[in-house]
PDB file of C-alpha atoms in Angstrom:
ATOM      1  CA  MET A1348      11.960 -17.895   7.977  1.00 91.00           C
ATOM      2  CA  ASP A1349      11.987 -20.301   5.737  1.00 92.00           C
ATOM      3  CA  LYS A1350       9.785 -21.618   3.342  1.00 93.00           C
ATOM      4  CA  GLN A1351       8.777 -24.917   5.386  1.00 96.00           C
ATOM      5  CA  GLU A1352       7.938 -22.104   8.681  1.00 96.00           C
ATOM      6  CA  LEU A1353       5.648 -20.192   6.624  1.00 97.00           C
ATOM      7  CA  LEU A1354       3.515 -22.417   4.733  1.00 97.00           C
ATOM      8  CA  LYS A1355       3.053 -23.721   8.191  1.00 98.00           C
ATOM      9  CA  ILE A1356       2.121 -21.097   9.589  1.00 98.00           C
ATOM     10  CA  ILE A1357      -0.387 -19.896   6.466  1.00 98.00           C
ATOM     11  CA  GLU A1358      -1.627 -23.393   6.979  1.00 98.00           C
ATOM     12  CA  LYS A1359      -2.823 -22.675  10.263  1.00 98.00           C
ATOM     13  CA  ALA A1360      -3.721 -19.376  10.208  1.00 98.00           C
ATOM     14  CA  ARG A1361      -5.918 -20.767   6.939  1.00 97.00           C
ATOM     15  CA  VAL A1362      -7.572 -23.868   9.369  1.00 98.00           C
ATOM     16  CA  GLU A1363      -8.003 -21.408  12.391  1.00 98.00           C
ATOM     17  CA  GLU A1364      -9.765 -18.627   9.439  1.00 97.00           C
ATOM     18  CA  TRP A1365      -6.930 -15.610  11.672  1.00 98.00           C
ATOM     19  CA  GLU A1366      -7.989 -12.361  10.617  1.00 98.00           C
ATOM     20  CA  GLU A1367      -4.538 -10.906  10.841  1.00 97.00           C
ATOM     21  CA  LEU A1368      -1.101 -12.032  10.073  1.00 97.00           C
ATOM     22  CA  ASP A1369       1.872 -10.378  11.228  1.00 95.00           C
ATOM     23  CA  LEU A1370       4.891 -11.687   9.238  1.00 95.00           C
ATOM     24  CA  ALA A1371       7.732  -8.201   9.428  1.00 92.00           C
ATOM     25  CA  GLY A1372      11.213  -8.337   9.592  1.00 89.00           C
ATOM     26  CA  ASN A1373      11.787 -12.358   8.980  1.00 92.00           C
ATOM     27  CA  GLU A1374      13.947 -11.816   5.713  1.00 91.00           C
ATOM     28  CA  LEU A1375      11.163 -13.383   3.328  1.00 93.00           C
ATOM     29  CA  THR A1376      12.328 -12.750  -0.474  1.00 92.00           C
ATOM     30  CA  GLU A1377       8.544 -14.248  -1.683  1.00 93.00           C
ATOM     31  CA  LEU A1378       5.154 -15.194  -0.568  1.00 95.00           C
ATOM     32  CA  PRO A1379       3.891 -17.948  -1.771  1.00 96.00           C
ATOM     33  CA  PRO A1380       1.109 -18.427  -3.886  1.00 97.00           C
ATOM     34  CA  GLU A1381      -0.406 -20.496  -0.850  1.00 97.00           C
ATOM     35  CA  ILE A1382      -0.994 -17.076   0.756  1.00 97.00           C
ATOM     36  CA  GLY A1383      -4.118 -15.975  -0.936  1.00 97.00           C
ATOM     37  CA  SER A1384      -5.768 -19.268   0.883  1.00 97.00           C
ATOM     38  CA  LEU A1385      -6.115 -16.658   3.820  1.00 98.00           C
ATOM     39  CA  VAL A1386      -9.938 -15.250   2.578  1.00 96.00           C
ATOM     40  CA  LYS A1387     -10.655 -13.859   6.403  1.00 97.00           C
ATOM     41  CA  LEU A1388      -7.368 -12.474   7.246  1.00 97.00           C
ATOM     42  CA  LYS A1389      -8.187  -8.665   7.632  1.00 97.00           C
ATOM     43  CA  ARG A1390      -4.814  -7.316   8.077  1.00 96.00           C
ATOM     44  CA  LEU A1391      -1.409  -8.747   6.494  1.00 96.00           C
ATOM     45  CA  ILE A1392       1.379  -6.879   8.088  1.00 94.00           C
ATOM     46  CA  LEU A1393       4.854  -7.164   5.741  1.00 94.00           C
ATOM     47  CA  GLY A1394       6.138  -4.852   6.652  1.00 90.00           C
ATOM     48  CA  LYS A1395       5.851  -2.012   9.216  1.00 77.00           C
ATOM     49  CA  TRP A1396       7.629   1.544  11.444  1.00 70.00           C
ATOM     50  CA  ASP A1397       8.987   1.106  13.950  1.00 65.00           C
ATOM     51  CA  SER A1398       8.480   4.578  15.542  1.00 61.00           C
ATOM     52  CA  LYS A1399      10.607   3.637  18.799  1.00 62.00           C
ATOM     53  CA  LYS A1400      13.583   2.865  16.652  1.00 55.00           C
ATOM     54  CA  VAL A1401      12.609   5.267  13.587  1.00 59.00           C
ATOM     55  CA  GLU A1402      13.646   2.663  10.883  1.00 64.00           C
ATOM     56  CA  LEU A1403      11.188   0.205   8.342  1.00 67.00           C
ATOM     57  CA  ILE A1404      11.452  -3.087   9.368  1.00 77.00           C
ATOM     58  CA  GLY A1405      10.568  -5.051   6.220  1.00 86.00           C
ATOM     59  CA  ASN A1406      11.344  -7.963   4.218  1.00 92.00           C
ATOM     60  CA  ASN A1407      13.043  -8.424   1.207  1.00 93.00           C
ATOM     61  CA  ILE A1408      10.102  -8.925  -0.988  1.00 94.00           C
ATOM     62  CA  SER A1409       9.944  -8.184  -4.643  1.00 94.00           C
ATOM     63  CA  PHE A1410       7.140  -9.009  -6.473  1.00 93.00           C
ATOM     64  CA  LEU A1411       3.585  -9.846  -4.805  1.00 95.00           C
ATOM     65  CA  PRO A1412       2.070 -13.393  -6.181  1.00 95.00           C
ATOM     66  CA  LYS A1413      -1.521 -13.394  -7.645  1.00 96.00           C
ATOM     67  CA  GLU A1414      -3.090 -15.190  -5.306  1.00 96.00           C
ATOM     68  CA  ILE A1415      -2.948 -11.625  -3.362  1.00 96.00           C
ATOM     69  CA  GLY A1416      -6.157 -10.506  -4.946  1.00 96.00           C
ATOM     70  CA  GLN A1417      -7.882 -14.079  -3.738  1.00 96.00           C
ATOM     71  CA  LEU A1418      -7.550 -11.809  -0.206  1.00 96.00           C
ATOM     72  CA  THR A1419     -10.594 -10.138  -0.872  1.00 96.00           C
ATOM     73  CA  ALA A1420     -11.675  -9.292   2.763  1.00 96.00           C
ATOM     74  CA  LEU A1421      -8.575  -7.614   3.819  1.00 97.00           C
ATOM     75  CA  GLN A1422      -8.949  -3.978   4.852  1.00 97.00           C
ATOM     76  CA  GLN A1423      -5.299  -3.710   6.012  1.00 96.00           C
ATOM     77  CA  LEU A1424      -1.756  -4.452   3.880  1.00 95.00           C
ATOM     78  CA  TYR A1425       1.310  -3.412   5.305  1.00 95.00           C
ATOM     79  CA  LEU A1426       4.048  -3.471   2.675  1.00 95.00           C
ATOM     80  CA  SER A1427       6.156  -0.968   3.176  1.00 94.00           C
ATOM     81  CA  GLY A1428      10.143  -1.419   3.584  1.00 93.00           C
ATOM     82  CA  ASN A1429      10.628  -4.369   0.938  1.00 94.00           C
ATOM     83  CA  GLN A1430      11.610  -4.072  -2.940  1.00 95.00           C
ATOM     84  CA  LEU A1431       8.389  -3.950  -4.633  1.00 96.00           C
ATOM     85  CA  THR A1432       9.154  -2.277  -7.725  1.00 96.00           C
ATOM     86  CA  GLU A1433       5.674  -3.143  -9.220  1.00 96.00           C
ATOM     87  CA  ILE A1434       1.689  -3.636  -7.749  1.00 96.00           C
ATOM     88  CA  PRO A1435       0.402  -6.370  -9.331  1.00 96.00           C
ATOM     89  CA  ALA A1436      -2.802  -5.230 -10.968  1.00 96.00           C
ATOM     90  CA  VAL A1437      -5.199  -7.712  -8.816  1.00 97.00           C
ATOM     91  CA  ILE A1438      -4.969  -4.933  -5.566  1.00 97.00           C
ATOM     92  CA  GLY A1439      -8.008  -4.012  -7.627  1.00 97.00           C
ATOM     93  CA  GLN A1440      -9.772  -6.648  -6.310  1.00 97.00           C
ATOM     94  CA  LEU A1441      -9.238  -6.011  -2.377  1.00 97.00           C
ATOM     95  CA  THR A1442     -11.806  -3.571  -2.425  1.00 96.00           C
ATOM     96  CA  ALA A1443     -12.099  -3.616   1.484  1.00 97.00           C
ATOM     97  CA  LEU A1444      -9.735  -2.468   2.080  1.00 98.00           C
ATOM     98  CA  GLN A1445      -8.975   0.821   4.144  1.00 98.00           C
ATOM     99  CA  GLN A1446      -4.778   1.077   4.440  1.00 97.00           C
ATOM    100  CA  LEU A1447      -2.450   0.226   2.031  1.00 97.00           C
ATOM    101  CA  TYR A1448       0.830   1.081   2.912  1.00 96.00           C
ATOM    102  CA  LEU A1449       3.371   1.186   0.783  1.00 97.00           C
ATOM    103  CA  SER A1450       7.030   3.734   1.808  1.00 96.00           C
ATOM    104  CA  GLY A1451      10.310   2.359   1.727  1.00 95.00           C
ATOM    105  CA  ASN A1452       9.701   0.308  -2.019  1.00 96.00           C
ATOM    106  CA  GLN A1453      11.190   0.485  -5.299  1.00 97.00           C
ATOM    107  CA  LEU A1454       7.950   1.817  -6.895  1.00 98.00           C
ATOM    108  CA  THR A1455       8.409   3.361 -10.217  1.00 98.00           C
ATOM    109  CA  GLU A1456       4.489   3.749 -11.154  1.00 97.00           C
ATOM    110  CA  ILE A1457       1.183   2.890  -9.447  1.00 97.00           C
ATOM    111  CA  PRO A1458      -1.862   1.207 -11.401  1.00 97.00           C
ATOM    112  CA  ALA A1459      -4.639   2.822 -12.415  1.00 98.00           C
ATOM    113  CA  VAL A1460      -6.670  -0.135 -10.869  1.00 98.00           C
ATOM    114  CA  ILE A1461      -5.474   1.828  -7.370  1.00 98.00           C
ATOM    115  CA  GLY A1462      -9.016   3.453  -8.405  1.00 98.00           C
ATOM    116  CA  GLN A1463     -10.903   0.294  -7.753  1.00 98.00           C
ATOM    117  CA  LEU A1464     -10.097   0.314  -4.132  1.00 98.00           C
ATOM    118  CA  THR A1465     -12.782   2.880  -2.741  1.00 98.00           C
ATOM    119  CA  ALA A1466     -12.520   2.132   0.927  1.00 98.00           C
ATOM    120  CA  LEU A1467      -9.332   2.617   1.179  1.00 99.00           C
ATOM    121  CA  GLN A1468      -8.998   6.039   3.791  1.00 99.00           C
ATOM    122  CA  ILE A1469      -4.851   5.223   4.453  1.00 98.00           C
ATOM    123  CA  LEU A1470      -2.982   5.608   1.380  1.00 99.00           C
ATOM    124  CA  ASN A1471       0.946   5.463   2.117  1.00 98.00           C
ATOM    125  CA  LEU A1472       3.302   5.727  -0.598  1.00 98.00           C
ATOM    126  CA  SER A1473       6.184   7.893   0.521  1.00 98.00           C
ATOM    127  CA  ARG A1474       9.981   6.372   0.218  1.00 97.00           C
ATOM    128  CA  ASN A1475      10.027   5.219  -3.518  1.00 98.00           C
ATOM    129  CA  LYS A1476      10.681   6.282  -6.864  1.00 98.00           C
ATOM    130  CA  LEU A1477       7.234   7.204  -8.751  1.00 98.00           C
ATOM    131  CA  LYS A1478       7.502  10.367 -11.472  1.00 97.00           C
ATOM    132  CA  GLU A1479       3.639  10.308 -11.816  1.00 96.00           C
ATOM    133  CA  ILE A1480       0.810   9.423 -10.162  1.00 97.00           C
ATOM    134  CA  PRO A1481      -2.330   7.973 -12.007  1.00 97.00           C
ATOM    135  CA  ALA A1482      -5.526   9.617 -12.361  1.00 97.00           C
ATOM    136  CA  GLU A1483      -7.317   7.630 -11.446  1.00 98.00           C
ATOM    137  CA  ILE A1484      -6.577   8.669  -7.828  1.00 98.00           C
ATOM    138  CA  GLY A1485      -9.534  11.029  -7.903  1.00 97.00           C
ATOM    139  CA  GLN A1486     -12.016   7.687  -7.665  1.00 98.00           C
ATOM    140  CA  LEU A1487     -10.430   7.161  -3.712  1.00 98.00           C
ATOM    141  CA  THR A1488     -13.213  10.021  -2.287  1.00 97.00           C
ATOM    142  CA  SER A1489     -12.870   7.871   1.086  1.00 98.00           C
ATOM    143  CA  LEU A1490      -8.991   8.863   1.246  1.00 98.00           C
ATOM    144  CA  GLN A1491      -8.806  10.461   4.095  1.00 99.00           C
ATOM    145  CA  ILE A1492      -5.220  10.130   4.361  1.00 99.00           C
ATOM    146  CA  LEU A1493      -2.339   9.673   1.548  1.00 98.00           C
ATOM    147  CA  ASN A1494       1.176  10.344   1.643  1.00 98.00           C
ATOM    148  CA  LEU A1495       3.197  11.099  -1.613  1.00 98.00           C
ATOM    149  CA  GLY A1496       6.529  12.751   0.272  1.00 98.00           C
ATOM    150  CA  LEU A1497      10.019  11.759  -0.901  1.00 98.00           C
ATOM    151  CA  ASN A1498       9.270  10.852  -4.112  1.00 99.00           C
ATOM    152  CA  GLU A1499      10.322  11.973  -8.143  1.00 98.00           C
ATOM    153  CA  LEU A1500       6.897  13.426  -8.471  1.00 98.00           C
ATOM    154  CA  ARG A1501       7.060  16.752 -10.889  1.00 95.00           C
ATOM    155  CA  GLU A1502       3.673  17.168 -10.566  1.00 93.00           C
ATOM    156  CA  ILE A1503       0.136  16.453  -8.794  1.00 93.00           C
ATOM    157  CA  PRO A1504      -2.767  15.650 -11.656  1.00 91.00           C
ATOM    158  CA  VAL A1505      -5.841  17.846 -11.085  1.00 93.00           C
ATOM    159  CA  VAL A1506      -8.251  15.172 -10.231  1.00 95.00           C
ATOM    160  CA  ILE A1507      -6.566  15.462  -6.568  1.00 95.00           C
ATOM    161  CA  ARG A1508      -9.731  17.819  -6.601  1.00 95.00           C
ATOM    162  CA  GLN A1509     -11.792  14.981  -6.230  1.00 96.00           C
ATOM    163  CA  LEU A1510     -11.085  13.839  -2.854  1.00 97.00           C
ATOM    164  CA  THR A1511     -13.282  15.798  -0.781  1.00 94.00           C
ATOM    165  CA  SER A1512     -12.299  13.586   1.787  1.00 97.00           C
ATOM    166  CA  LEU A1513      -8.784  14.280   2.478  1.00 98.00           C
ATOM    167  CA  GLN A1514      -7.367  15.522   5.898  1.00 98.00           C
ATOM    168  CA  GLU A1515      -3.657  15.437   5.400  1.00 98.00           C
ATOM    169  CA  LEU A1516      -1.545  15.364   2.096  1.00 97.00           C
ATOM    170  CA  ASN A1517       2.123  15.245   2.178  1.00 97.00           C
ATOM    171  CA  ILE A1518       4.018  15.750  -1.039  1.00 97.00           C
ATOM    172  CA  SER A1519       7.558  16.881   0.853  1.00 97.00           C
ATOM    173  CA  ALA A1520      10.671  16.111  -1.059  1.00 98.00           C
ATOM    174  CA  ASN A1521       9.510  15.854  -3.992  1.00 98.00           C
ATOM    175  CA  GLN A1522      10.571  17.520  -7.672  1.00 97.00           C
ATOM    176  CA  LEU A1523       7.167  20.138  -7.573  1.00 95.00           C
ATOM    177  CA  THR A1524       7.989  23.694  -9.428  1.00 91.00           C
ATOM    178  CA  GLU A1525       5.092  24.462  -8.336  1.00 88.00           C
ATOM    179  CA  ILE A1526       1.844  23.787  -5.197  1.00 86.00           C
ATOM    180  CA  PRO A1527      -1.123  22.625  -7.401  1.00 82.00           C
ATOM    181  CA  ALA A1528      -4.354  25.439  -7.016  1.00 88.00           C
ATOM    182  CA  VAL A1529      -6.287  22.772  -6.478  1.00 88.00           C
ATOM    183  CA  ILE A1530      -4.957  21.798  -3.451  1.00 91.00           C
ATOM    184  CA  GLY A1531      -6.449  24.763  -2.045  1.00 90.00           C
ATOM    185  CA  GLN A1532     -10.137  23.110  -3.312  1.00 90.00           C
ATOM    186  CA  LEU A1533      -8.837  20.270  -0.667  1.00 92.00           C
ATOM    187  CA  THR A1534     -11.239  21.720   2.368  1.00 90.00           C
ATOM    188  CA  SER A1535     -11.030  19.359   4.729  1.00 91.00           C
ATOM    189  CA  LEU A1536      -7.072  19.596   4.714  1.00 91.00           C
TER     190      LEU A1536
END
């Protein structure tokens, strides 16, 4: 999909007040600033897991424009299978976000503003290059599913014990030498 086609879709979505936009698998390399005009959007899909083909269907997006922070109604953001190396701080403005999928990118760190996403129920950070998780993750008390598998984590922050709603935790295939004792305090697991 070329830029003109993408801009036409974004304009149509804006005028018709779409609540969902699926752009996965379109070989996009960037998102235009106009994406910020989709203020009614609740679900933005730029990458997803195809369970039938057992593969990530993403794009080649390497950065998110600051205008992504204008999508304050967004509840689900699918960014799996892209080339993201960082998450912009404006992500903290997406306070309605309930599901955030970032698996299969090139992330080496997660910004502290992640702690502002207090409505978050699902956070998938698997298949990245994360070496640590910010302490602010402890503020995500609504979190039910946390996938940190296939990263380079050496330890899990003690604040994880604050995630009292957590029902699923994947920390497999990391560089952990021991299972943190605080995991035993997560009684919903």
